[in-house]
Coordinates of C-alpha atoms in Angstrom, one line a residue:
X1 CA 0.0 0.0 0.0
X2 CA 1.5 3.6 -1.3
X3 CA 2.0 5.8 1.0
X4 CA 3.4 9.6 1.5
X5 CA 6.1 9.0 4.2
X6 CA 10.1 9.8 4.4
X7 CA 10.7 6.6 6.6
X8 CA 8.6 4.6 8.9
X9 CA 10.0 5.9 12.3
X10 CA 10.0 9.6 11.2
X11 CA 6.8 8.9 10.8
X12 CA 4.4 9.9 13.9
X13 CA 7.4 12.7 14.6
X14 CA 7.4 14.4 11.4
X15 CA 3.2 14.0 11.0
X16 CA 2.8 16.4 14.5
X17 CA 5.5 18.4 13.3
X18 CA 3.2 19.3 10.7
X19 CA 0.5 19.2 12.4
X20 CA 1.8 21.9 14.4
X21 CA 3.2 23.8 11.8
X22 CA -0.6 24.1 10.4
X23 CA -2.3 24.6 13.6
X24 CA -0.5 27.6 15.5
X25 CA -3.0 26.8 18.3
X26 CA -1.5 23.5 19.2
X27 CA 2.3 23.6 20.8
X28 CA 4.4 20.2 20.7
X29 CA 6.3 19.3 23.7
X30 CA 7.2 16.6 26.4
X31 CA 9.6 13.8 25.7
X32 CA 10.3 13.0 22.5
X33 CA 8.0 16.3 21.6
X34 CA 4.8 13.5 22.1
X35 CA 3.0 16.0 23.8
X36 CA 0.7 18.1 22.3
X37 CA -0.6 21.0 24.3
X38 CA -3.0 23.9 23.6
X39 CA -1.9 27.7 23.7
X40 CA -4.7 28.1 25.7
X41 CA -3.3 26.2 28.7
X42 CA -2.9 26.1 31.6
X43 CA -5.3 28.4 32.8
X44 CA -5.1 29.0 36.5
X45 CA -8.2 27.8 37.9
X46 CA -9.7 25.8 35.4
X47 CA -9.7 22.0 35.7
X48 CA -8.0 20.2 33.0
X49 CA -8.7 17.8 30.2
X50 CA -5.8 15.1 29.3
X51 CA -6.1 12.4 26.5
X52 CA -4.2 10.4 24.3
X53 CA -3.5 7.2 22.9
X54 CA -1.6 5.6 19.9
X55 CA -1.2 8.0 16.6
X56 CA -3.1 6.7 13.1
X57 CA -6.4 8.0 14.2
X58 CA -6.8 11.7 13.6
X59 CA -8.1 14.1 14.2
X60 CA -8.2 11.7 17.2
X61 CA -6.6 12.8 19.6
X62 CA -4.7 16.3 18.9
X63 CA -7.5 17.4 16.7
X64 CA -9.9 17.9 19.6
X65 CA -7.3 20.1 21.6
X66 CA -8.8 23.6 22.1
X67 CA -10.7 25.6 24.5
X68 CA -14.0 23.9 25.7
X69 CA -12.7 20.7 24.8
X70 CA -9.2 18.7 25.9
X71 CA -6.5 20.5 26.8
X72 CA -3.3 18.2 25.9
X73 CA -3.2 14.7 24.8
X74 CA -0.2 12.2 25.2
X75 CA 1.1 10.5 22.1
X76 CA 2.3 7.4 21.5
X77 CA 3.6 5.1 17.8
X78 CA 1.2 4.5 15.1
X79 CA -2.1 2.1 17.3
X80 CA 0.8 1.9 20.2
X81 CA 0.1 3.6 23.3
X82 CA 2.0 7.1 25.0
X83 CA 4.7 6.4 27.3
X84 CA 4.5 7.2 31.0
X85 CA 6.5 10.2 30.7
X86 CA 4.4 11.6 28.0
X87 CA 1.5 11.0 30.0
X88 CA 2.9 12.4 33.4
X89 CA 4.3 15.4 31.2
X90 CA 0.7 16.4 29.2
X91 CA -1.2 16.0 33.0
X92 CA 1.9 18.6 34.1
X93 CA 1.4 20.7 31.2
X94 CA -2.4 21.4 31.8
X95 CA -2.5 21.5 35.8
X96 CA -4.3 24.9 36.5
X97 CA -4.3 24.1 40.4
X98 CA -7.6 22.7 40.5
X99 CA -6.9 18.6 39.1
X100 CA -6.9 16.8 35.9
X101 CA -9.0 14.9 34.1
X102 CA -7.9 11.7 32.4
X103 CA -9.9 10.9 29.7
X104 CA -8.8 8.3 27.7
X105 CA -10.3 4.9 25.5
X106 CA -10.5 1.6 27.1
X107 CA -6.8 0.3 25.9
X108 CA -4.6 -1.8 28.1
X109 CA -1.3 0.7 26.8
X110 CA -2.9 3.8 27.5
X111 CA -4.5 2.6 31.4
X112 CA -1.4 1.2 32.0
X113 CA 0.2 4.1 31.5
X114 CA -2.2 6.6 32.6
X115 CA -2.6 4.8 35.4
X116 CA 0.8 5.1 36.7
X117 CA 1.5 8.4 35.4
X118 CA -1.5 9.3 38.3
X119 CA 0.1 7.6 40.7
X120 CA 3.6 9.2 40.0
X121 CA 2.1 13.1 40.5
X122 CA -0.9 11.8 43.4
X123 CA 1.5 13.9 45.4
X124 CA 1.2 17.3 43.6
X125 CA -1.7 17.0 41.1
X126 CA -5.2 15.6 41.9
X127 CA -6.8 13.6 38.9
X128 CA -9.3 11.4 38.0
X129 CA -10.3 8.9 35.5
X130 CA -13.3 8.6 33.0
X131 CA -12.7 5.9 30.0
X132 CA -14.4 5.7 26.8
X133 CA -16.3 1.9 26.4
X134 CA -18.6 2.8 23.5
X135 CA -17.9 0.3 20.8
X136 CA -21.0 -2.6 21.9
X137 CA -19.1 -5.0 19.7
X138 CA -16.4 -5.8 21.6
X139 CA -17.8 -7.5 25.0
X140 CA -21.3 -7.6 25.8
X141 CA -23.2 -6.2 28.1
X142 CA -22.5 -8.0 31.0
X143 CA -18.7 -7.5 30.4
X144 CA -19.5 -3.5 29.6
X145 CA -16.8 -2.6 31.1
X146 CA -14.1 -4.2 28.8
X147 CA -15.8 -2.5 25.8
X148 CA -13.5 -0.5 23.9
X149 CA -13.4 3.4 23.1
X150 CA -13.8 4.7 20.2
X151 CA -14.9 7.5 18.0
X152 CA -17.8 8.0 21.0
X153 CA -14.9 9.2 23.0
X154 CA -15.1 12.5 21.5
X155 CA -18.6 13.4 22.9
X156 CA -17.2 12.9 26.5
X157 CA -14.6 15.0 24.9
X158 CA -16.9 17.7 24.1
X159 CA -19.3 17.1 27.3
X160 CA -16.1 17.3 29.8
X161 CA -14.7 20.1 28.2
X162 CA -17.8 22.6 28.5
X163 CA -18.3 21.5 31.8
X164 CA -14.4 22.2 33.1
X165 CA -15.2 25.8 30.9
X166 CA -18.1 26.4 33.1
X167 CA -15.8 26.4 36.0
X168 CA -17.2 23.1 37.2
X169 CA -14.9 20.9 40.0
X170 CA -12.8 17.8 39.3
X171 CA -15.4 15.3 40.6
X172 CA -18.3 17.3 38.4
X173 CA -16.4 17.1 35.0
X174 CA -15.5 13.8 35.9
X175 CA -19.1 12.9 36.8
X176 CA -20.4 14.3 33.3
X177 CA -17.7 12.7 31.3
X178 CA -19.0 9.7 32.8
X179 CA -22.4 10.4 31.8
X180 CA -21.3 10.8 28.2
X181 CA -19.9 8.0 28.5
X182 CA -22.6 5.6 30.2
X183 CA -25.4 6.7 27.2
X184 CA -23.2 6.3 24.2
X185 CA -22.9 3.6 22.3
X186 CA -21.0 2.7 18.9
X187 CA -20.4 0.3 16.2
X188 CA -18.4 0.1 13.0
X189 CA -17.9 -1.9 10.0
X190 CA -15.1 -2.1 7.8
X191 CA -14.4 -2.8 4.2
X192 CA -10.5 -2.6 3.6
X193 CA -8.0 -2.8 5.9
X194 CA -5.3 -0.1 6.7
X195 CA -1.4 -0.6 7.1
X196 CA 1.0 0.4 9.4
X197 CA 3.7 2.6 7.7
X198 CA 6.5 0.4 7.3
X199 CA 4.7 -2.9 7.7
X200 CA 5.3 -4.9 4.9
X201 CA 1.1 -6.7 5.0
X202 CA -2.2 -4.6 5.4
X203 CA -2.9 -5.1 9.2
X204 CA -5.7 -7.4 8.4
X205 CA -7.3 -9.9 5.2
X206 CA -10.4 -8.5 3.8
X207 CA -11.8 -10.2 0.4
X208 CA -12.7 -7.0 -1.9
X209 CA -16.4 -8.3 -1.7
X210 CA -16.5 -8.6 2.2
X211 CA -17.2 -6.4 5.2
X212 CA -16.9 -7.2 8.6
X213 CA -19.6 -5.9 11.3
X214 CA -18.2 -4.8 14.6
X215 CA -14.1 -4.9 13.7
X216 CA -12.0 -2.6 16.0
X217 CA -10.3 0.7 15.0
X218 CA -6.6 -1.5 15.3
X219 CA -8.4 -4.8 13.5
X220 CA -10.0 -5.8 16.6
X221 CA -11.9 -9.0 15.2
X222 CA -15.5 -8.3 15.0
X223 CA -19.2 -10.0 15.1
X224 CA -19.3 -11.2 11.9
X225 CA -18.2 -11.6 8.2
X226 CA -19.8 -12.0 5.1
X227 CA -20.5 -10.2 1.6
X228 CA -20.9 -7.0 1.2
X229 CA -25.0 -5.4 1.2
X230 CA -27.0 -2.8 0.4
X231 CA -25.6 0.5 2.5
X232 CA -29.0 1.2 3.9
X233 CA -29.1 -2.7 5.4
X234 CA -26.2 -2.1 6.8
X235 CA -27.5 1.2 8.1
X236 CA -30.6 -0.8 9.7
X237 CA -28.2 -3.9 11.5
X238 CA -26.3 -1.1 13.0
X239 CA -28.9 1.2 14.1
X240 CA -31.1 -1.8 15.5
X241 CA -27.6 -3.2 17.4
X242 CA -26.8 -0.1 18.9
X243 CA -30.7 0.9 19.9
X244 CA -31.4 -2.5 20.8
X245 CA -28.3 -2.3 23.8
X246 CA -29.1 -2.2 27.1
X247 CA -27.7 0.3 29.9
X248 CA -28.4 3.6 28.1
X249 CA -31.2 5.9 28.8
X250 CA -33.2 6.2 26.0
X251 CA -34.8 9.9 25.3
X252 CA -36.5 11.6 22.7
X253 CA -33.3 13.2 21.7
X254 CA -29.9 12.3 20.5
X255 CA -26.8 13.2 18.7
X256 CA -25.4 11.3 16.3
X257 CA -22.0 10.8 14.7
X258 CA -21.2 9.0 11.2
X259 CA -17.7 8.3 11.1
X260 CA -15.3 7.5 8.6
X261 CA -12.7 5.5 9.3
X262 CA -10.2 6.7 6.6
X263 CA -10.9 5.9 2.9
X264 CA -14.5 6.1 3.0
X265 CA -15.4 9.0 1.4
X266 CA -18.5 11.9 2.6
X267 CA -20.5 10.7 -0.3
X268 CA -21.1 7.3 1.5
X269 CA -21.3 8.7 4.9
X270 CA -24.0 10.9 3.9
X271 CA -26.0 7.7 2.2
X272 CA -25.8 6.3 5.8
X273 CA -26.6 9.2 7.8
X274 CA -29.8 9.6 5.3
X275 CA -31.0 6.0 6.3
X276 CA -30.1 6.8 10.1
X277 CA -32.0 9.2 10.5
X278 CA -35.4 8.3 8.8
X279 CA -35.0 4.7 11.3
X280 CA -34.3 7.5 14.1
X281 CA -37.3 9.5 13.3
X282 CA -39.2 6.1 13.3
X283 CA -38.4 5.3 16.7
X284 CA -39.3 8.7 17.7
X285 CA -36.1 9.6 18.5
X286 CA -35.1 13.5 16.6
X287 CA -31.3 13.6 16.4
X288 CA -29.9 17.6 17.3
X289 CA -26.3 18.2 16.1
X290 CA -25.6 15.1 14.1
X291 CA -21.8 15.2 12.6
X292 CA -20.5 13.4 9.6
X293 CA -17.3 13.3 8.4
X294 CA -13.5 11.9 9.6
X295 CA -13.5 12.2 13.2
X296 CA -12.0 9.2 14.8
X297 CA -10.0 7.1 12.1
X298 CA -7.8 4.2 11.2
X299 CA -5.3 5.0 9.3
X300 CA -6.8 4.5 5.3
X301 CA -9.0 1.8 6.5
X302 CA -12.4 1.4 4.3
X303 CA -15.7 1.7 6.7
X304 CA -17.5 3.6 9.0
X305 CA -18.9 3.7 12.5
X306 CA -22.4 5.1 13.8
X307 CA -22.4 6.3 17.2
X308 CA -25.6 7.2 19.2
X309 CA -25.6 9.7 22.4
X310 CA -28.7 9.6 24.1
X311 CA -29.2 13.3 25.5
X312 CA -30.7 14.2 28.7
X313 CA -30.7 18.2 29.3
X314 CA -27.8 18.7 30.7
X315 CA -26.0 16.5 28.1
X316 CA -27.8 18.5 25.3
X317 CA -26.6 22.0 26.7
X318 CA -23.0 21.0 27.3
X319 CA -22.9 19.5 23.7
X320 CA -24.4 22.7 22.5
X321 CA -21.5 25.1 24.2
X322 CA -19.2 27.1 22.3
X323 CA -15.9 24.9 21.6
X324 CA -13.0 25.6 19.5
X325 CA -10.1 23.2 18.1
X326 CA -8.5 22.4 14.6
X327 CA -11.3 19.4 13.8
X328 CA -14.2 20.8 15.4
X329 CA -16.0 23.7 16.1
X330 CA -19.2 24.6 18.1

C-alpha cells in the first residue's frame, strides 16, 4: 500500500510536526516532543482535560485540543500507546491548580500508563479517570466494562470540556464525562484494511467483496463476516444493534455521529446518515447536532462507524456550548 512518508520511524514525529506547523493553536512538547498542548493552557483555575492514545487515528486525539474541549493529549507510535512520561508530562502541562482529568479509551497501553502516570504526581496533582467503552461489539453487556473506546470518546470529549469551561470541579467534569460515556454507544464496519507505515502486509485480510460488522479501530476481530449489502441494510443492522443495547437511557433526543474511518469517502457517509436518521425518526427519537465526516479514524482503512448519544438536558446544553479546536468547532 502507497503511501506519503520519508521513513517509517519519522513517521508519527514528522506528521505532528506538521500538524503543528498548520495549527499555531496547538504547541508540541514533552519527551520525544509527544505532547501536544494547547496555547490556551494552563489556565489557573480551570480544571484540566488530558487524553491520548496511539497516533493513526486523527483528528483523534490532537484534533480535539482547544478551548472547551481537551487540553493536551499524550502521544504514542502508530495504534501503540503514550509512554509514562508523556502522560505524566501532558497532566503537568495542563494543571491549572484545580486537578486533571484523564480521559482516555479503554486500551490496556494507555491505562497502564495513565494509570501510573497518576500515581507518579498523586502527590502534587489531583486527577481522576473517566474511560471511553462505547464500541457494543467488543464485549457484551455484562462485560461493559471491557468495551473499547472509540470515536464516542469524542462526545465525552466535548461534554467534559464545556463542563471544566463552566468552572465546574474535578469530581463534576468527571461525573459528566462519565455520563457521556454511560449513554453512548457505537459500532463500526469495515471494508478494507489499513497498514501500518512500514509494515510490509495490510494489518488485516479482507476479500474486496466482504465487510466485517463490529471490527475494531486497530483490526479488533468483529461480530461477523460475510458479503458486502446494500448501504441502507447495513445502516438498519447497525442502528437496530446499537438501539437494541441495554444500559443507556433512551430519550426523545440524541446526537449522532457517522464516522469514517479513513478511505471512505463523505458521499457514502452521507447515504448512511440519510438511512439513520429516517430509522431515528421512526423510533421517535429527533437527532440535534448530528456530525458526519472523519472524526475518529484508522489510518486509510475502508468503513465507518455510527455512534448514538442519548441526551438528557444537561448533556444537550453541554454538547451545545461554544468549543473551539482544529477538527471541530461549536
Amino acid at each position: 500500500m502507497k503511501k506519503l512518508m520519508n521513513a517509517p520511524d519519522a513517521f508519527v514525529d514528522e506528521m505532528l510536526e506538521g500538524l503543528t506547523a498548520a495549527h499555531p493553536s496547538l504547541v508540541r512538547e514533552g519527551p520525544g516532543g509527544r505532547v501536544i498542548r494547547g496555547s490556551h493552557a494552563p489556565r489557573r483555575g480551570k480544571v484540566a482535560i488530558v487524553s491520548g492514545g496511539g497516533s493513526g487515528h486523527l483528528p483523534l486525539f490532537t484534533g480535539y485540543v482547544g478551548t472547551g474541549l481537551i487540553d493536551a493529549c499524550a502521544i504514542g507510535d502508530v495504534f501503540a500507546g503514550p509512554s509514562v512520561d508523556s502522560c505524566s508530562a501532558a497532566i503537568r502541562a495542563v494543571d491549572g491548580g484545580r486537578g486533571v482529568l484523564r480521559l482516555y479509551g479503554n486500551y490496556g497501553g494507555d491505562r497502564m500508563n495513565f494509570d501510573l502516570a497518576g500515581e507518579l504526581l498523586e502527590d502534587e496533582i489531583e486527577t481522576a479517570t473517566v474511560v471511553g467503552t462505547d464500541d457494543i461489539a467488543s464485549a457484551g453487556v455484562a462485560e461493559r466494562q471491557k468495551r473499547r473506546g472509540v470515536a464516542g470518546l469524542i462526545f465525552a470529549y466535548k461534554v467534559a470540556g464545556a463542563k471544566a469551561e463552566a468552572g465546574a470541579e474535578l469530581s463534576e467534569v468527571a461525573r459528566a464525562a462519565q455520563r457521556a460515556v454511560s449513554q453512548c454507544r457505537t459500532i463500526g464496519v469495515a471494508l478494507a484494511s489499513c497498514q501500518i507505515p512500514g509494515s510490509s502486509r495490510p494489518t488485516f485480510e479482507i476479500g474486496d467483496d466482504e465487510i466485517e460488522m463490529g471490527m475494531g479501530i486497530h483490526g479488533e476481530p468483529g461480530i461477523w463476516r460475510d458479503k458486502l449489502r446494500a448501504a441502507d441494510e447495513i445502516a438498519d443492522e447497525m442502528v437496530s444493534r446499537l438501539m437494541g443495547d441495554e444500559g443507556v437511557e433512551k430519550t426523545g433526543r440524541a446526537s449522532v455521529l457517522i464516522n469514517s474511518l479513513g478511505a471512505t469517502p463523505l458521499e457514502e457517509l452521507f447515504i448512511v446518515f440519510r438511512r439513520v436518521k429516517q430509522q431515528l425518526t421512526n423510533a421517535d427519537i429527533d437527532i440535534v447536532r448530528p456530525l458526519v465526516g472523519h472524526y475518529a479514524t484508522s489510518m486509510e482503512m475502508a468503513g465507518m462507524s455510527i455512534s448514538i448519544l442519548h441526551l438528557d438536558a444537561e448533556l444537550d446544553a453541554l454538547l451545545a456550548a461554544p468549543c473551539e479546536a482544529p477538527f471541530w468547532r461549536a
